[in-house]
Short mmCIF file of C-alpha atoms in Angstrom, two decimals:
data_model
loop_
_atom_site.label_atom_id
_atom_site.label_comp_id
_atom_site.label_asym_id
_atom_site.label_seq_id
_atom_site.Cartn_x
_atom_site.Cartn_y
_atom_site.Cartn_z
CA MET B 1 14.64 43.64 -26.21
CA ILE B 2 17.36 41.26 -24.58
CA LYS B 3 15.31 38.41 -23.15
CA ALA B 4 16.32 35.88 -20.58
CA GLU B 5 15.72 32.88 -22.15
CA TRP B 6 18.13 33.58 -25.08
CA PHE B 7 20.67 32.83 -22.43
CA TYR B 8 18.64 29.57 -21.29
CA TRP B 9 19.04 28.56 -24.71
CA LEU B 10 22.53 29.42 -25.16
CA VAL B 11 23.37 27.47 -21.81
CA GLY B 12 21.30 24.51 -23.10
CA LEU B 13 23.39 24.74 -26.30
CA SER B 14 26.45 24.77 -24.28
CA PHE B 15 25.20 21.59 -22.50
CA LEU B 16 24.36 19.97 -26.04
CA VAL B 17 27.88 20.59 -27.22
CA MET B 18 29.59 19.01 -24.33
CA ALA B 19 27.41 16.10 -24.40
CA ALA B 20 28.35 15.58 -28.17
CA GLN B 21 31.94 15.69 -26.97
CA MET B 22 31.40 13.19 -24.22
CA PHE B 23 29.47 10.84 -26.32
CA THR B 24 32.90 10.68 -28.86
CA ASP B 25 35.31 10.50 -25.93
CA ARG B 26 35.96 6.67 -25.52
CA SER B 27 38.43 7.23 -22.57
CA ASN B 28 35.09 7.26 -20.61
CA PRO B 29 33.88 3.75 -19.94
CA LYS B 30 30.30 5.17 -19.40
CA ARG B 31 30.41 7.85 -22.23
CA ILE B 32 26.92 7.19 -23.49
CA GLY B 33 24.86 7.57 -19.79
CA THR B 34 27.19 10.54 -19.27
CA ALA B 35 26.14 12.30 -22.58
CA ALA B 36 22.64 11.28 -22.39
CA PHE B 37 22.20 12.89 -18.71
CA TRP B 38 23.89 16.17 -19.74
CA GLY B 39 22.01 16.06 -22.94
CA LEU B 40 19.00 15.81 -21.43
CA ILE B 41 19.62 19.09 -19.28
CA GLY B 42 20.82 20.87 -22.46
CA ALA B 43 17.28 19.94 -23.97
CA GLY B 44 15.76 20.73 -20.98
CA PHE B 45 16.86 24.29 -21.08
CA ILE B 46 15.59 24.79 -24.94
CA TYR B 47 12.43 23.05 -24.48
CA SER B 48 11.29 24.48 -21.19
CA SER B 49 10.89 27.90 -23.07
CA TRP B 50 8.00 26.36 -24.87
CA VAL B 51 6.54 24.90 -21.72
CA VAL B 52 6.46 28.36 -19.87
CA ASN B 53 4.70 29.58 -23.09
CA LYS B 54 1.96 27.04 -22.74
CA GLN B 55 3.11 26.08 -26.30
CA ALA B 56 4.15 22.54 -25.40
CA PRO B 57 3.33 19.82 -22.39
CA ALA B 58 5.57 20.03 -19.14
CA GLU B 59 5.46 15.76 -18.91
CA PRO B 60 8.45 15.26 -20.98
CA LEU B 61 10.49 17.29 -18.77
CA GLY B 62 9.36 15.35 -16.02
CA VAL B 63 10.45 12.24 -17.66
CA ALA B 64 13.58 13.60 -18.22
CA VAL B 65 14.30 14.57 -14.91
CA LEU B 66 13.47 10.54 -13.85
CA ALA B 67 15.70 9.39 -16.91
CA MET B 68 18.41 11.65 -15.12
CA ALA B 69 17.67 10.31 -11.74
CA VAL B 70 17.93 6.88 -12.96
CA LEU B 71 21.42 7.59 -15.08
CA ALA B 72 22.92 9.12 -11.93
CA GLY B 73 21.56 7.13 -9.32
CA PHE B 74 22.57 3.63 -10.90
CA GLY B 75 25.96 4.85 -12.01
CA PHE B 76 25.48 5.03 -15.59
CA THR B 77 27.70 8.56 -15.58
CA GLY B 78 31.44 8.64 -15.33
CA ARG B 79 34.22 10.86 -16.17
CA GLY B 80 36.68 10.43 -19.51
CA THR B 81 39.95 12.62 -20.30
CA PRO B 82 39.12 15.96 -22.02
CA ARG B 83 41.89 17.41 -24.32
CA THR B 84 43.17 20.10 -22.20
CA SER B 85 46.49 21.58 -21.14
CA THR B 86 48.95 19.50 -18.72
CA PRO B 87 49.36 20.57 -14.92
CA GLU B 88 52.53 21.64 -15.62
CA GLN B 89 51.31 23.90 -18.59
CA ARG B 90 48.54 25.15 -16.51
CA THR B 91 51.34 25.91 -13.38
CA ALA B 92 53.35 27.66 -15.87
CA SER B 93 50.45 29.93 -16.87
CA ALA B 94 49.45 30.93 -13.46
CA ALA B 95 52.97 31.83 -12.70
CA LYS B 96 53.20 33.98 -15.73
CA PHE B 97 49.70 35.99 -15.31
CA GLY B 98 49.69 35.70 -11.19
CA SER B 99 46.84 37.82 -10.14
CA ARG B 100 45.53 39.21 -13.31
CA LEU B 101 43.98 35.90 -13.90
CA PHE B 102 41.06 36.76 -11.69
CA ILE B 103 40.17 39.71 -14.27
CA PRO B 104 37.79 37.50 -16.16
CA ALA B 105 36.26 36.01 -12.72
CA LEU B 106 35.53 39.73 -11.72
CA THR B 107 34.16 40.85 -15.21
CA ILE B 108 31.21 38.75 -14.35
CA PRO B 109 30.08 40.66 -11.25
CA VAL B 110 31.31 44.01 -12.52
CA VAL B 111 28.90 43.68 -15.75
CA ALA B 112 26.19 42.21 -13.82
CA MET B 113 25.85 45.16 -11.45
CA ILE B 114 26.18 47.32 -14.48
CA CYS B 115 23.28 45.69 -16.02
CA ALA B 116 21.21 45.60 -13.04
CA VAL B 117 21.89 49.39 -12.13
CA GLY B 118 22.72 51.03 -15.33
CA VAL B 119 21.55 49.07 -18.35
CA LYS B 120 18.13 48.52 -17.00
CA GLU B 121 17.15 52.16 -17.13
CA LEU B 122 18.25 52.07 -21.04
CA SER B 123 15.33 51.80 -23.58
CA ILE B 124 15.20 51.83 -27.27
CA GLY B 125 12.05 53.37 -29.24
CA GLY B 126 10.02 52.70 -26.03
CA GLU B 127 11.24 49.23 -24.89
CA PRO B 128 13.67 48.45 -22.18
CA LEU B 129 16.90 47.05 -23.72
CA LEU B 130 16.90 44.29 -21.05
CA GLN B 131 13.51 41.90 -20.32
CA GLU B 132 11.83 43.78 -17.03
CA GLY B 133 12.31 41.39 -13.96
CA SER B 134 15.04 39.72 -15.67
CA GLU B 135 18.05 42.31 -15.49
CA THR B 136 20.18 40.51 -12.78
CA ILE B 137 20.02 36.91 -14.53
CA LEU B 138 20.58 38.91 -18.00
CA GLY B 139 23.64 40.64 -16.22
CA LEU B 140 24.91 37.29 -15.13
CA GLY B 141 24.71 35.75 -18.51
CA ILE B 142 26.14 38.91 -20.13
CA GLY B 143 28.99 39.08 -17.78
CA SER B 144 29.81 35.23 -18.27
CA VAL B 145 29.74 35.84 -22.24
CA ALA B 146 32.11 39.01 -21.51
CA ALA B 147 34.16 37.32 -18.90
CA LEU B 148 34.56 34.46 -21.60
CA VAL B 149 35.82 36.72 -24.19
CA VAL B 150 38.32 38.90 -21.80
CA ALA B 151 39.68 35.36 -21.07
CA MET B 152 40.40 34.28 -24.12
CA VAL B 153 42.07 37.68 -25.14
CA MET B 154 44.01 37.72 -22.17
CA LEU B 155 45.21 34.34 -22.65
CA ARG B 156 45.87 34.75 -26.65
CA GLU B 157 43.33 32.14 -27.07
CA LYS B 158 41.76 31.69 -30.43
CA ARG B 159 39.81 28.54 -30.25
CA ILE B 160 36.54 28.39 -28.55
CA ALA B 161 37.06 24.67 -28.29
CA VAL B 162 39.65 25.00 -25.22
CA PRO B 163 37.16 26.76 -22.99
CA VAL B 164 34.54 24.02 -24.00
CA GLU B 165 36.60 21.17 -23.01
CA SER B 166 37.59 22.87 -19.95
CA GLY B 167 34.11 23.23 -19.39
CA ARG B 168 33.36 19.51 -20.13
CA SER B 169 36.14 18.79 -17.71
CA MET B 170 34.37 20.59 -15.03
CA LEU B 171 31.01 19.03 -15.28
CA GLU B 172 32.53 15.51 -15.32
CA SER B 173 34.48 16.39 -12.08
CA MET B 174 31.07 17.48 -10.50
CA GLY B 175 29.12 15.05 -12.06
CA TRP B 176 25.10 15.06 -11.00
CA ALA B 177 26.08 16.73 -7.61
CA MET B 178 25.72 20.27 -9.57
CA LEU B 179 22.24 19.85 -10.12
CA LEU B 180 21.18 18.62 -6.54
CA PRO B 181 20.45 22.41 -5.19
CA GLN B 182 17.91 22.74 -8.16
CA MET B 183 16.27 19.36 -7.17
CA LEU B 184 16.20 19.76 -3.59
CA ALA B 185 14.74 23.26 -3.94
CA THR B 186 12.15 22.07 -6.01
CA LEU B 187 11.57 18.92 -3.64
CA GLY B 188 10.76 21.82 -1.17
CA THR B 189 8.11 23.13 -3.40
CA ILE B 190 6.73 20.07 -3.88
CA PHE B 191 6.43 19.47 -0.01
CA GLN B 192 4.49 22.62 0.47
CA VAL B 193 2.15 22.04 -2.52
CA SER B 194 1.66 18.59 -1.00
CA GLY B 195 0.98 19.88 2.58
CA VAL B 196 3.79 18.48 4.25
CA GLY B 197 3.93 21.95 6.25
CA ASP B 198 0.48 21.58 7.07
CA GLN B 199 1.15 18.45 8.67
CA VAL B 200 4.20 19.52 10.52
CA GLY B 201 2.26 22.69 11.88
CA LYS B 202 -0.62 20.61 13.14
CA ILE B 203 2.02 18.05 14.81
CA THR B 204 3.78 20.95 16.33
CA THR B 205 1.08 22.86 17.61
CA ALA B 206 -0.52 20.07 19.33
CA VAL B 207 3.08 19.64 20.86
CA LEU B 208 4.17 22.55 22.09
CA PRO B 209 3.04 24.14 25.38
CA ASP B 210 0.65 27.06 25.16
CA ASP B 211 2.34 30.41 25.42
CA SER B 212 5.76 28.76 25.12
CA LEU B 213 7.44 31.57 23.15
CA TYR B 214 11.16 30.27 23.73
CA ILE B 215 10.23 26.74 22.81
CA ALA B 216 8.69 27.73 19.63
CA ILE B 217 11.72 29.59 18.71
CA VAL B 218 13.63 26.67 19.10
CA VAL B 219 11.44 24.31 17.46
CA TYR B 220 11.44 26.76 14.60
CA CYS B 221 15.03 26.97 14.33
CA VAL B 222 16.34 23.51 14.91
CA GLY B 223 13.66 22.25 12.50
CA MET B 224 15.01 25.02 9.98
CA PHE B 225 18.39 23.13 10.68
CA LEU B 226 17.53 19.33 10.60
CA PHE B 227 14.96 19.98 7.38
CA THR B 228 17.99 21.36 5.72
CA LEU B 229 20.22 18.42 6.70
CA VAL B 230 17.58 16.14 4.92
CA MET B 231 16.98 18.49 1.95
CA GLY B 232 20.17 19.82 1.76
CA ASN B 233 18.87 23.22 0.82
CA ALA B 234 17.43 25.76 3.29
CA PHE B 235 15.36 27.06 0.66
CA ALA B 236 13.54 23.98 0.35
CA ALA B 237 13.31 23.59 4.26
CA PHE B 238 11.96 27.31 4.51
CA PRO B 239 8.46 26.92 2.96
CA VAL B 240 7.83 23.71 5.41
CA MET B 241 9.08 25.04 8.25
CA THR B 242 7.69 28.71 7.94
CA ALA B 243 4.03 27.08 7.26
CA ALA B 244 4.31 24.94 9.92
CA VAL B 245 5.79 27.09 12.70
CA GLY B 246 6.96 30.51 11.60
CA TRP B 247 4.25 32.36 10.13
CA PRO B 248 1.43 30.69 12.19
CA VAL B 249 3.02 30.59 15.59
CA LEU B 250 5.73 33.00 15.76
CA VAL B 251 4.24 35.66 13.56
CA GLY B 252 0.35 34.97 13.62
CA HIS B 253 0.29 33.88 17.66
CA PHE B 254 3.21 35.59 19.15
CA HIS B 255 3.19 38.64 17.07
CA GLY B 256 6.76 38.79 16.19
CA ASN B 257 8.16 41.10 13.55
CA ALA B 258 7.90 38.87 10.46
CA PRO B 259 10.80 40.08 8.36
CA ALA B 260 13.19 39.37 11.59
CA VAL B 261 11.95 35.85 12.41
CA LEU B 262 11.74 34.47 8.98
CA ALA B 263 15.45 36.01 7.96
CA LEU B 264 16.88 34.20 11.00
CA GLY B 265 14.95 31.18 10.36
CA MET B 266 16.68 31.15 6.91
CA LEU B 267 20.01 31.74 8.65
CA ALA B 268 19.31 28.82 11.04
CA GLY B 269 18.93 26.66 7.96
CA PHE B 270 22.04 28.04 6.71
CA CYS B 271 23.62 26.47 9.48
CA GLY B 272 22.30 23.00 8.35
CA THR B 273 23.96 23.43 5.22
CA LEU B 274 27.61 23.65 6.59
CA VAL B 275 27.13 20.24 7.88
CA THR B 276 25.04 17.99 5.30
CA PRO B 277 26.32 15.81 2.51
CA MET B 278 23.15 16.51 0.59
CA ALA B 279 24.36 20.26 0.01
CA ALA B 280 26.78 18.58 -2.46
CA ASN B 281 27.91 21.81 -4.25
CA PHE B 282 29.02 23.37 -0.68
CA ASN B 283 30.60 20.12 0.61
CA ILE B 284 31.29 17.34 -1.20
CA VAL B 285 32.32 18.99 -4.61
CA PRO B 286 34.74 21.12 -3.42
CA ALA B 287 36.45 18.04 -1.68
CA ALA B 288 36.45 15.89 -4.65
CA LEU B 289 37.89 19.16 -6.92
CA LEU B 290 40.75 19.35 -4.20
CA GLU B 291 41.33 15.56 -4.20
CA LEU B 292 41.00 15.85 -0.18
CA LYS B 293 41.61 12.46 1.49
CA ASP B 294 38.35 12.57 3.62
CA GLN B 295 35.33 13.39 1.43
CA TYR B 296 33.75 14.81 4.42
CA GLY B 297 36.68 16.74 5.43
CA PRO B 298 34.89 20.30 4.87
CA ILE B 299 31.94 19.09 7.04
CA LYS B 300 33.99 18.15 10.06
CA ALA B 301 35.78 21.59 10.02
CA GLN B 302 32.49 23.39 9.82
CA LEU B 303 30.61 21.54 12.33
CA PRO B 304 31.44 23.88 15.46
CA THR B 305 30.93 26.74 13.58
CA ALA B 306 27.29 25.55 12.52
CA GLY B 307 26.60 24.72 16.02
CA VAL B 308 27.60 28.17 17.35
CA LEU B 309 26.05 30.32 14.78
CA LEU B 310 22.54 28.12 15.33
CA GLY B 311 22.79 29.01 18.99
CA CYS B 312 23.22 32.55 18.17
CA ASN B 313 20.42 32.84 15.63
CA ILE B 314 18.13 31.30 18.62
CA VAL B 315 19.45 33.73 21.15
CA ILE B 316 19.07 36.50 18.37
CA MET B 317 15.50 35.65 17.54
CA ALA B 318 14.44 35.59 21.24
CA LEU B 319 16.19 39.20 21.92
CA PHE B 320 15.17 41.20 19.14
CA ALA B 321 12.01 39.69 16.90
CA PHE B 322 9.41 40.10 19.31
#
């Protein structure tokens, strides 16, 4: 049986290899801090398997996260000069292959779909070929490996060091912001476990007028929007606002349709994703990769759309969820 943790180990190994490259790159004045940051991530991917299986303590992972926060927060990470092709070479290659360059990228969803729909039914000796419950993750992992092979064959590249260097360049370009969504999603879980949602619920219940359905809808949707602004991730805001208003007030008290209320609440949170720098992978990283003059350009462009969509979600919930 192909297990999901095998691909987690592969991801961890990739990070460790790139961290070793970063450590030896003397063009990066912060090479030690950069290598330590990504090396800790790689080690975490591998070590966490033993934590999940209760074979190792979880505390070292927490220490690693704190160390990564220190490395990134105090500016100990930087960017070197990977040995890769020149802009002129990339332009010539793009002109040569044209739209065929999309083939490796499209390989990933195609293989993932095949694994999730078809391969999940296969079994060998009574055991499923893919680990049950992880077919989608395994499909993405297998699809990524297949896409790498397709790209190397198509581009006639025989050295695995080339895609590794390119991946390392992407990591250093995106920096710590690449991990912000995962960290913020974890923060949402911590908020929920620590009772933040319950406290927000008590305050909201005390402030809301009795039997004010429409005000409660506005509070829930706008609250999802604002919490997402702060946390940068609607998945982090969802457990807090749903425990505070969505479930006890809109579903429990006003008997709203739970799937409709909660889905529209999540969509209201996504409106906040459009306008917060905390959603770094959506709003800050693209500006850096495209070398935009205004790093907040995407947010400014998306602000009107976010406002209109938030209003639409509020109206749709009021009209159709109760």
